[in-house]
Short mmCIF file of C-alpha atoms in Angstrom, two decimals:
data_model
loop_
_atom_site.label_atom_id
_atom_site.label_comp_id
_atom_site.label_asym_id
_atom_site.label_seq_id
_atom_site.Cartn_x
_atom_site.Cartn_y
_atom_site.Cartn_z
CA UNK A 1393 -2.19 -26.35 -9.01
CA UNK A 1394 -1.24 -25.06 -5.48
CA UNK A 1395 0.16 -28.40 -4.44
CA UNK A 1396 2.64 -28.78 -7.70
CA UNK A 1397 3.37 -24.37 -6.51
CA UNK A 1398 4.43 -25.86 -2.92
CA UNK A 1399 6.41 -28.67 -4.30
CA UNK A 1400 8.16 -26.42 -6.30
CA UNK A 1401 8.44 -23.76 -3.42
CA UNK A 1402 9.66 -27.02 -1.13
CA UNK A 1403 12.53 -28.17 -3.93
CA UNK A 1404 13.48 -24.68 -4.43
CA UNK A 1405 13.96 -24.28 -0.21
CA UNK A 1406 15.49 -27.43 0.44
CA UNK A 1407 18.26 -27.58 -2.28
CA UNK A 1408 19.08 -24.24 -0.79
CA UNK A 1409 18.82 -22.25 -4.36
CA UNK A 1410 16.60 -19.57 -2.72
CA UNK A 1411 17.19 -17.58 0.61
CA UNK A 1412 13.21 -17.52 0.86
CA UNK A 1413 10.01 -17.34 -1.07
CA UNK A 1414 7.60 -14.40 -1.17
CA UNK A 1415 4.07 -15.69 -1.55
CA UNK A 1416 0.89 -15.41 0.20
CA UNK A 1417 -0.46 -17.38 3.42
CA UNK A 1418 -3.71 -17.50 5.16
CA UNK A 1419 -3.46 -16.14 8.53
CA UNK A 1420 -6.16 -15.40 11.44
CA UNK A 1421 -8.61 -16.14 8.40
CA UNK A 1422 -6.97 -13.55 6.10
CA UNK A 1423 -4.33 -13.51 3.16
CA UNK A 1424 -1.54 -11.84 3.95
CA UNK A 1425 1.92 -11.30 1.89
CA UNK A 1426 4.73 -13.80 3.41
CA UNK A 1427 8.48 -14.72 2.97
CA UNK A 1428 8.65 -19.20 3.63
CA UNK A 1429 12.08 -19.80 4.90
CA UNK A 1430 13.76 -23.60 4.73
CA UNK A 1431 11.73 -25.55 7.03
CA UNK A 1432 8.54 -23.16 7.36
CA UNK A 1433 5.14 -25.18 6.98
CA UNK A 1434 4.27 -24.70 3.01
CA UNK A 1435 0.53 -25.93 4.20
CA UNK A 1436 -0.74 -22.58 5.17
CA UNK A 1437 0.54 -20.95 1.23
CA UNK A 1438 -2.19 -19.73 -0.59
CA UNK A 1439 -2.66 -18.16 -4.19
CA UNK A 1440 -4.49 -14.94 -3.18
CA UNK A 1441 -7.90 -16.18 -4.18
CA UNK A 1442 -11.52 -16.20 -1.50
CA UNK A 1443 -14.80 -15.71 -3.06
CA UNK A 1444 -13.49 -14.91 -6.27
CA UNK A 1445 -9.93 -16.00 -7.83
CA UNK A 1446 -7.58 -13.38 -7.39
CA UNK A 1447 -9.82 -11.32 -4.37
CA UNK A 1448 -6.81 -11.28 -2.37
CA UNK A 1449 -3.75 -10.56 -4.57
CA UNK A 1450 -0.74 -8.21 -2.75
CA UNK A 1451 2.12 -6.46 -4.42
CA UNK A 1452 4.98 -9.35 -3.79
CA UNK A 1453 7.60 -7.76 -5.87
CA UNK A 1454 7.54 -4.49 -3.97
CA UNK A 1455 7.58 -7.28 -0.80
CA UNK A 1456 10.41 -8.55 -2.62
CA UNK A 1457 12.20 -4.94 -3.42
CA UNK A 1458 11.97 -4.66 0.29
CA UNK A 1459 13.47 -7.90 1.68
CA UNK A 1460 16.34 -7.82 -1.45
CA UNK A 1461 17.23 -4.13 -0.41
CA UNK A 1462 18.09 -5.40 2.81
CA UNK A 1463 19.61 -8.52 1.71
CA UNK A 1464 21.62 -7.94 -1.91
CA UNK A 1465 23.50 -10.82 -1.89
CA UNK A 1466 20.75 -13.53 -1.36
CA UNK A 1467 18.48 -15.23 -3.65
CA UNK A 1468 14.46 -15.07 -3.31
CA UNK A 1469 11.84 -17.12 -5.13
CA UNK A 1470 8.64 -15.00 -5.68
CA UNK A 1471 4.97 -16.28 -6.38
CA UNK A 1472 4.31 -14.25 -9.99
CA UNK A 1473 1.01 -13.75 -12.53
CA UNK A 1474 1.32 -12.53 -15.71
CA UNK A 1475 1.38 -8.88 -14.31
CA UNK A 1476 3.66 -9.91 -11.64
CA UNK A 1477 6.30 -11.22 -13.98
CA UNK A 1478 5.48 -8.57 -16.35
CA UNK A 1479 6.39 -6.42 -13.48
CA UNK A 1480 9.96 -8.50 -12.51
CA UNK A 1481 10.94 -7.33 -16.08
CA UNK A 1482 10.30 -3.99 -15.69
CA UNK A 1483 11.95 -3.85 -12.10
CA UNK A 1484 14.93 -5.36 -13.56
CA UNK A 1485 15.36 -2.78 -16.07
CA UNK A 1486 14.70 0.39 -13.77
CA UNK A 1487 17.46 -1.52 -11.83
CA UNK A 1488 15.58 -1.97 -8.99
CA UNK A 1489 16.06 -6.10 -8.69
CA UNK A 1490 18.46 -8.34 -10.50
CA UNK A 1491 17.82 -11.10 -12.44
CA UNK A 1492 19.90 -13.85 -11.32
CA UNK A 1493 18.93 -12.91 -7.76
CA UNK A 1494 15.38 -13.74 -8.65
CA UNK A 1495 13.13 -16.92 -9.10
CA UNK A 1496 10.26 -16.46 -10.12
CA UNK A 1497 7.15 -18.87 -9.45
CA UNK A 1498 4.87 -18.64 -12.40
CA UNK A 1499 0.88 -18.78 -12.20
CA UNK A 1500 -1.63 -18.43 -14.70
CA UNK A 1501 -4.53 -17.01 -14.06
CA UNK A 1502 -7.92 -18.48 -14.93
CA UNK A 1503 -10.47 -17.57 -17.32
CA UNK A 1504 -12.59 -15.25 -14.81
CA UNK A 1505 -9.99 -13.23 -12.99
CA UNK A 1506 -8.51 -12.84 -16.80
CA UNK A 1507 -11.75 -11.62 -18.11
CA UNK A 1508 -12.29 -9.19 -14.85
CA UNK A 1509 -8.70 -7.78 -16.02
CA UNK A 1510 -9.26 -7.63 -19.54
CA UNK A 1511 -5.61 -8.81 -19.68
CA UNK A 1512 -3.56 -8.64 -22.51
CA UNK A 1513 -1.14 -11.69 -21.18
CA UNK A 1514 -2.69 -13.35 -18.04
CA UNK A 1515 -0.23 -15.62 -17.32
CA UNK A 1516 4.11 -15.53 -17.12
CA UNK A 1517 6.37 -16.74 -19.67
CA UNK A 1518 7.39 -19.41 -16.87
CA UNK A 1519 4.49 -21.16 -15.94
CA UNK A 1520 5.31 -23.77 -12.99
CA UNK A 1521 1.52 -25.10 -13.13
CA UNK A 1522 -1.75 -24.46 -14.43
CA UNK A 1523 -3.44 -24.23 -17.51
CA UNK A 1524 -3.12 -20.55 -19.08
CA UNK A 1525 -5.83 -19.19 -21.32
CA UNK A 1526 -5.19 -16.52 -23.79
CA UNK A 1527 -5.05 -13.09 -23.42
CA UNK A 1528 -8.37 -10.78 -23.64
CA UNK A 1529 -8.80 -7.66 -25.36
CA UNK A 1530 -9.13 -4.15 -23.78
CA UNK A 1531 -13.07 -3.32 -24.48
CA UNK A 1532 -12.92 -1.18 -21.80
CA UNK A 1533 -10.84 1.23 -23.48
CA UNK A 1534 -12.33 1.02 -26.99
CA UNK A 1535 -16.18 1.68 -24.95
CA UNK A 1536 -14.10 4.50 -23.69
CA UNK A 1537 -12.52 5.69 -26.99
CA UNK A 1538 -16.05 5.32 -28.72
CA UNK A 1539 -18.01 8.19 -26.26
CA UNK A 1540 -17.53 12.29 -27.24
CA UNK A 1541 -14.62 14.35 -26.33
CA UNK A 1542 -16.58 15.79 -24.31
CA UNK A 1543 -18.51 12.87 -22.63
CA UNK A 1544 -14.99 11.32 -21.76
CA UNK A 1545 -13.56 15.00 -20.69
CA UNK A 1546 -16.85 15.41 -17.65
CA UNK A 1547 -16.46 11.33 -16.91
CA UNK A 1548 -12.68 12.04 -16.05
CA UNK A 1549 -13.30 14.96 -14.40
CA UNK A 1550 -16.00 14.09 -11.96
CA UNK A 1551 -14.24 10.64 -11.38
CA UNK A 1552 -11.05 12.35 -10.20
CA UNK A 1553 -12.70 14.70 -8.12
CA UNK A 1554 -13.87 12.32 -5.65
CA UNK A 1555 -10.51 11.43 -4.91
CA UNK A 1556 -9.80 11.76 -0.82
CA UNK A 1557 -6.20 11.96 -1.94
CA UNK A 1558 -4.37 8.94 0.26
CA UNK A 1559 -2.26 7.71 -2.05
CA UNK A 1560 -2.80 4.68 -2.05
CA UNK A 1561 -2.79 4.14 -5.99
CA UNK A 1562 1.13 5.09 -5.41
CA UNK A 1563 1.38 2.95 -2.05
CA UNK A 1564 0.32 0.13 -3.55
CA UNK A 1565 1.59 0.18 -7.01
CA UNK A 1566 4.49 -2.63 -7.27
CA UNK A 1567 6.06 -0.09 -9.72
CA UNK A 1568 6.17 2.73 -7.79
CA UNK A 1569 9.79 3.38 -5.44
CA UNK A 1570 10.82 6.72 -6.23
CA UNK A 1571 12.39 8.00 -3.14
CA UNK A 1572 10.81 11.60 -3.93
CA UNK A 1573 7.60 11.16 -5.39
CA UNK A 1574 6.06 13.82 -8.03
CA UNK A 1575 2.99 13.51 -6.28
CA UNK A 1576 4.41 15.37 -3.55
CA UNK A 1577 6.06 18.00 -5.33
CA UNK A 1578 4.63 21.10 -4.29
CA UNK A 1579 4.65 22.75 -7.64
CA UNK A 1580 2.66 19.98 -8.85
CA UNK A 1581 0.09 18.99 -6.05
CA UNK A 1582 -0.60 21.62 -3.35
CA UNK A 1583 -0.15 20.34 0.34
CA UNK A 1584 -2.92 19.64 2.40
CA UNK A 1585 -5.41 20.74 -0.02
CA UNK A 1586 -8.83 18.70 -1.01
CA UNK A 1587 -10.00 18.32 -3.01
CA UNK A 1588 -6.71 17.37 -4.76
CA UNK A 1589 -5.28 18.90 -7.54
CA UNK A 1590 -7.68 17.85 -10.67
CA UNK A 1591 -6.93 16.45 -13.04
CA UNK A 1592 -2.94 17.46 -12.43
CA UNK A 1593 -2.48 14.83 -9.70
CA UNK A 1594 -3.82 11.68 -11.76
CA UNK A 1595 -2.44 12.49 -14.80
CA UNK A 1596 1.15 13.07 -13.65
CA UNK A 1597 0.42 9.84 -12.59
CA UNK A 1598 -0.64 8.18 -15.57
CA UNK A 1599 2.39 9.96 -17.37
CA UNK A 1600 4.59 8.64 -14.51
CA UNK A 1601 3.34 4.93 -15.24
CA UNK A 1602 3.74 5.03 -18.94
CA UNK A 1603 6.60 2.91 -19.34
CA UNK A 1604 5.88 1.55 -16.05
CA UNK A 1605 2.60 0.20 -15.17
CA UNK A 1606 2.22 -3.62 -15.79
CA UNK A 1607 -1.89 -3.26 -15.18
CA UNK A 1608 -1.99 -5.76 -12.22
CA UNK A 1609 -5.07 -3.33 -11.29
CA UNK A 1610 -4.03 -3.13 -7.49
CA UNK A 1611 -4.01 0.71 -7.73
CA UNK A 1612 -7.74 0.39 -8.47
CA UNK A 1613 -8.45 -2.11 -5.71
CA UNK A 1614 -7.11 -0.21 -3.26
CA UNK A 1615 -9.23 3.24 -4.18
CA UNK A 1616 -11.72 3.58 -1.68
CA UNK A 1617 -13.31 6.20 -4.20
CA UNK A 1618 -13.55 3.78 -6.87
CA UNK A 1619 -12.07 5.90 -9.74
CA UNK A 1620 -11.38 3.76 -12.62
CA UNK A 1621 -7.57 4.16 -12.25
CA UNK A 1622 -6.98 0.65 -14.34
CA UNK A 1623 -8.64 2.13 -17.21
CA UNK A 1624 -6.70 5.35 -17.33
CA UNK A 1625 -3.71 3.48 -17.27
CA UNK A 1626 -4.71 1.60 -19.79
CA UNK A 1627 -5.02 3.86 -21.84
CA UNK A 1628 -2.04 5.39 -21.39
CA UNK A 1629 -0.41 2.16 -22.24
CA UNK A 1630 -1.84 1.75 -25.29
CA UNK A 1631 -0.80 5.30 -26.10
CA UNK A 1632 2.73 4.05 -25.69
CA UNK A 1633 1.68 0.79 -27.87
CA UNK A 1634 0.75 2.65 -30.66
CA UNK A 1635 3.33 5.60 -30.82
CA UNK A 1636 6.19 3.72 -29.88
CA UNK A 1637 5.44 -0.01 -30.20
CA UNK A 1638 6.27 -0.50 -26.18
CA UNK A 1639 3.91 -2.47 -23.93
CA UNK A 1640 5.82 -2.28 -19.91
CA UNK A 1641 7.38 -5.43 -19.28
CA UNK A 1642 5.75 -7.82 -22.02
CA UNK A 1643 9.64 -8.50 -23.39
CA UNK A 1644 12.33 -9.12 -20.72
CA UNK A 1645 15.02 -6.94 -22.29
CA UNK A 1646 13.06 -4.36 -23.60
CA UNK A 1647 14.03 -0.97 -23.51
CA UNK A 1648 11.72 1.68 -22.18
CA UNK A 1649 11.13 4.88 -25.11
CA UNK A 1650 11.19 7.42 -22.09
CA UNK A 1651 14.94 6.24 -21.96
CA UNK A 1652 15.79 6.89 -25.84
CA UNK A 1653 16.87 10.20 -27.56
CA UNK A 1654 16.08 10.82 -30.87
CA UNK A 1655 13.74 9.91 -33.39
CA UNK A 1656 11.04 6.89 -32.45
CA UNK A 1657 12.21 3.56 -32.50
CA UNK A 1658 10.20 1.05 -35.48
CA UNK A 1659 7.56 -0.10 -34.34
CA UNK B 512 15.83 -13.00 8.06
CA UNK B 513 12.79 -12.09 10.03
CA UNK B 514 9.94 -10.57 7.19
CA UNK B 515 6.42 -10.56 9.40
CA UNK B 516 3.14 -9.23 8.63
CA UNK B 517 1.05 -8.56 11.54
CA UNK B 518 -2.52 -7.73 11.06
CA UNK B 519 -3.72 -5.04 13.21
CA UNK B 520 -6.22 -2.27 13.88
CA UNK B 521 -5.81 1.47 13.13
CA UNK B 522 -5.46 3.54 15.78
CA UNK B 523 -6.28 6.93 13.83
CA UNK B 524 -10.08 6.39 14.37
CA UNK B 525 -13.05 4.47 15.60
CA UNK B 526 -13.73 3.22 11.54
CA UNK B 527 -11.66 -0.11 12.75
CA UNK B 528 -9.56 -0.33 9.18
CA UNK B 529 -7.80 -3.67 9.35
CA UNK B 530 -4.28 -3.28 8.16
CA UNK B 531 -0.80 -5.21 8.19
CA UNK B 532 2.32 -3.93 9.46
CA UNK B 533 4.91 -4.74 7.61
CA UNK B 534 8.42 -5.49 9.59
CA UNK B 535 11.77 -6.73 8.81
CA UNK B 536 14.28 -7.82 11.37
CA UNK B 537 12.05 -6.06 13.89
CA UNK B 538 11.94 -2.82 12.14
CA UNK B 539 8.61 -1.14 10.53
CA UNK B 540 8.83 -0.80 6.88
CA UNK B 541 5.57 -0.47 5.73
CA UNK B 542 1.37 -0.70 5.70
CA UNK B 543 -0.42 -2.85 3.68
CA UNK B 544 -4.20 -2.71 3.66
CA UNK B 545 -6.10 -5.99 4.95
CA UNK B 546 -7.68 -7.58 1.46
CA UNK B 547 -9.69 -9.58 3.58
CA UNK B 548 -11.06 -7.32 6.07
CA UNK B 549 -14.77 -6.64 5.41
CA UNK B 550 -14.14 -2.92 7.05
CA UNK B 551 -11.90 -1.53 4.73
CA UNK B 552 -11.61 -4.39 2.06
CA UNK B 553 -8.23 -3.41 0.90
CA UNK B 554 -8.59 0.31 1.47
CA UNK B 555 -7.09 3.29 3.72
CA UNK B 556 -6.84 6.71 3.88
CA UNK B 557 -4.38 8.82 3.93
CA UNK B 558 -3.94 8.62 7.75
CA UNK B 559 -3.85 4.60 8.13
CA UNK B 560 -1.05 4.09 5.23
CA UNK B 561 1.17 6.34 7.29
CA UNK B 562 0.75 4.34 10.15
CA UNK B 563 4.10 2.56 10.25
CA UNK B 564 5.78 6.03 10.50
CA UNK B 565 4.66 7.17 13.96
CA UNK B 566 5.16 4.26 16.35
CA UNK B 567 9.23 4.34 15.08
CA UNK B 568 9.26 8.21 15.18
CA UNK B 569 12.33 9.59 16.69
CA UNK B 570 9.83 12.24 17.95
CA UNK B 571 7.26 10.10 19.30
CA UNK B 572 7.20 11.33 22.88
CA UNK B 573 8.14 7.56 25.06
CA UNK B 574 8.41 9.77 28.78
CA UNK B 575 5.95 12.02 29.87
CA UNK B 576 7.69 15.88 29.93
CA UNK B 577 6.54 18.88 32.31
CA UNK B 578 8.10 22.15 31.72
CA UNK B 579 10.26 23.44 34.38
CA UNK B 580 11.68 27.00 34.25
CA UNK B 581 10.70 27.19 31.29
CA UNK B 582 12.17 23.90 29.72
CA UNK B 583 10.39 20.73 28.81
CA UNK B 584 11.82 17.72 30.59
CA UNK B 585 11.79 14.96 30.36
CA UNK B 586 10.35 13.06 33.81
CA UNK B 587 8.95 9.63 35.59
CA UNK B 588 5.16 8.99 35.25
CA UNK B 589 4.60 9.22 39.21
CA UNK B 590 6.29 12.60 39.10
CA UNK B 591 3.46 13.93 36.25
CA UNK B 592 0.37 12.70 37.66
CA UNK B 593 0.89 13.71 40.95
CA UNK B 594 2.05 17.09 39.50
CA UNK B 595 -1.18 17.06 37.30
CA UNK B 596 -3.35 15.96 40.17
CA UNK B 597 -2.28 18.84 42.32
CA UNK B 598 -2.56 21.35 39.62
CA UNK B 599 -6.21 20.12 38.66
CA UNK B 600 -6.97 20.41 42.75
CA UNK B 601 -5.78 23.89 42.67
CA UNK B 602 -7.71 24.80 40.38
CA UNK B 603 -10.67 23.29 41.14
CA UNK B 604 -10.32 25.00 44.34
CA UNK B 605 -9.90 28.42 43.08
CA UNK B 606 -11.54 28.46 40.21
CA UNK B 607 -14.25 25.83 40.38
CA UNK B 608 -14.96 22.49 38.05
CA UNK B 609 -15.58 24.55 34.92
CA UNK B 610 -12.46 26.11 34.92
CA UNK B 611 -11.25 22.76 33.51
CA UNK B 612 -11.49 21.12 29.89
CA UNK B 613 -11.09 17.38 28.86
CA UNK B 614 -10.18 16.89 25.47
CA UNK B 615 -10.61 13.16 24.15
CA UNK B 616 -8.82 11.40 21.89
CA UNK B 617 -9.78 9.05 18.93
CA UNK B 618 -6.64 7.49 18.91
CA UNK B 619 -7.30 5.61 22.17
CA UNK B 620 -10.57 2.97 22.94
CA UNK B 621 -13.12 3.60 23.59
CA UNK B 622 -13.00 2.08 26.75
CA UNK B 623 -10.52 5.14 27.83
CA UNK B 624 -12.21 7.67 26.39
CA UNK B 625 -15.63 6.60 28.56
CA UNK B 626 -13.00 6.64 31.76
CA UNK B 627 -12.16 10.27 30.74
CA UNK B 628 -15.20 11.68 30.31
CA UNK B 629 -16.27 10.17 33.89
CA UNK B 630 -13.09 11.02 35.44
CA UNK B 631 -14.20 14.62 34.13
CA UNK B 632 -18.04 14.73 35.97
CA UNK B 633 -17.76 12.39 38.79
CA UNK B 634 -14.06 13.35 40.04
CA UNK B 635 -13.69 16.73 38.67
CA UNK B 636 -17.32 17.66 38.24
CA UNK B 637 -17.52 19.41 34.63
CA UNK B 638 -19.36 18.62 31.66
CA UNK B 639 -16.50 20.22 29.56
CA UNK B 640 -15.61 17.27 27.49
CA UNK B 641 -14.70 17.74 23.89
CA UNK B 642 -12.72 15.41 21.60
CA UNK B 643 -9.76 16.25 18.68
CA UNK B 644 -12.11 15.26 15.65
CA UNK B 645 -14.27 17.84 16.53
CA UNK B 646 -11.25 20.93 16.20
#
């Protein structure tokens, strides 16, 4: 698979369609996030996967946000997953990137990273190679769903409270580029305080990722407290599923509900 | 076009969280956690993913400063050691060794923290060594 990605990454380069590619290389024995120019040495590009596949994934759109805020005018190629591209559409809609600026490089991802995710689509509409395999369903959630009120209400609350509060759920996150962040508000979330503000300071955030989050899980990766972040978001997104039909980037033009007045679109 | 990550150590404390600093056309733009790194395996605090903002800081102090009449300004390293030098000598003279305090850092190595606390018993002659984690 990664040999048709660098032939693709090469053609794209060389005919001069793309300014660069984001992607990932292995560097000093780690993966790193990395923008190939025209003749940069494609033999070092890697998909993000060590032990296990997808071990070593990085946010490359917010890469890309960076490099095309700088740079407008120029085209960039950008290594995608099914969150990834999932995430492209919802970028181009909160008018963050634009679409003919951006080429995306479509991977699917394989049975055991998909299964880890419990993703809904693991793998982009534009698949340049690999095999995809289907989409798994959200048994987290439903395990969840299934426990007491007030089970779920103490599991929350103790999992939140070990937060150390470095926000790194909102550094990460590949949807996250407010320029003033809630989470720093200081009618929401007091300054300096720890703990943090329970549970006002993860649930703004889940409310702030409604229509956003594209549950590529890197908030949850990068915990170091381990609070099931993914799962709260998932939640939330199926929330927004059920009341107003909307999953975050599964439709290229789709409109976000948070954006609508009136009554709620059909589902 | 010049995007680089380079993978480096934080500086904030002796943990030794691998991170990559994320540049474009020389300037900082951001931290990214090392994936890879079996310290922090894709972690930081709150500390380490700030790290990008202090070494471009327009108040990150670049010249060593000494106050005179009353005014910090700005002057050449030779200039502030030897002032520091004879200050620590005059008061070591007047006032003895324990009249002085060494405070450590654990944004430096450890390699100049040991120096520090030797410079403070062999050459100055207190045991009055304390360090900023412990404030």
């Amino acid at each position: 698979m990664i040999d048709r990605v660098k032939e693709k990454i090469n053609e794209l380069l060389s005919e001069g369609s793309v300014k660069g590619v984001v992607a990932l290389v292995t560097a000093n024995g780690h993966v790193a996030p990395c923008l190939f120019q025209k003749g940069d040495d494609l033999d070092t590009l890697c998909l993000g996967d060590t032990e296990k596949s997808g071990d070593a994934r990085y946010p490359l759109n917010r890469v890309l946000c960076t490099i095309a805020r700088q740079y407008p005018d120029d085209v960039f190629g950008v290594l995608v997953r099914g969150c990834d591209e999932r995430g492209l559409y919802g970028l181009y809609r909160l008018n963050q990137l634009e679409p003919d600026k951006v080429v995306p490089i479509g991977i699917p991802c394989p049975e055991s990273l998909a299964q880890a995710c419990e993703c809904k689509k693991p793998y982009p509409d534009d698949i340049v190679a690999g095999e995809k395999f289907e989409g798994i369903s959200q048994q987290g959630v439903e395990d969840m769903d299934n426990k007491d009120l007030s089970t779920r209400f103490s599991f929350w609350m103790d999992q939140f409270s070990k937060c150390v509060k470095c926000y790194g759920c909102r550094n990460i996150c590949p949807m996250c580029f407010c320029r003033e962040c809630s989470l720093e508000c200081e009618d929401l979330v007091s300054k300096g305080d720890l703990p943090v503000d329970i549970p006002v300071f993860h649930l703004t955030r889940a409310m702030h990722m409604a229509d956003r989050c594209i549950d590529c899980g890197l908030c949850e990766e990068a915990c170091p407290s381990d609070i099931p972040l993914r799962l709260l978001y998932k939640k939330t997104a199926e929330i927004m599923n059920t009341e107003f039909g909307f999953t975050s980037g599964i439709n290229k033009n789709e409109k976000s509900p948070l954006s609508l007045m009136g009554p709620a679109p059909e589902k | 076009m010049d995007y680089r990550n380079t993978l480096t150590t934080c500086t904030y404390c002796g943990c030794g969280c691998n991170f990559f600093l994320e540049s474009l056309d020389g300037k900082l733009t951001g931290t990214i956690p090392c994936k890879t790194s079996p310290v922090n395996e894709g972690k930081l605090c709150i500390k380490g993913w700030n790290v990008h903002q202090f070494v471009q800081s327009e108040r990150r102090l670049k010249q060593p400063l000494l106050r005179k009449n009353g005014e910090l300004t700005e002057v050449s390293w030779e200039e502030a050691l030897a002032f520091t030098a004879s200050k620590l000598k005059e008061i070591k003279e007047a006032n003895g060794s324990d009249a002085i305090g060494f405070f450590a850092s654990a944004k430096v190595t450890n390699e100049e923290n040991y120096l520090m606390q030797k410079f403070a018993r062999a050459a100055i002659g207190t045991n009055n060594v304390d360090h900023c984690a412990r404030l």
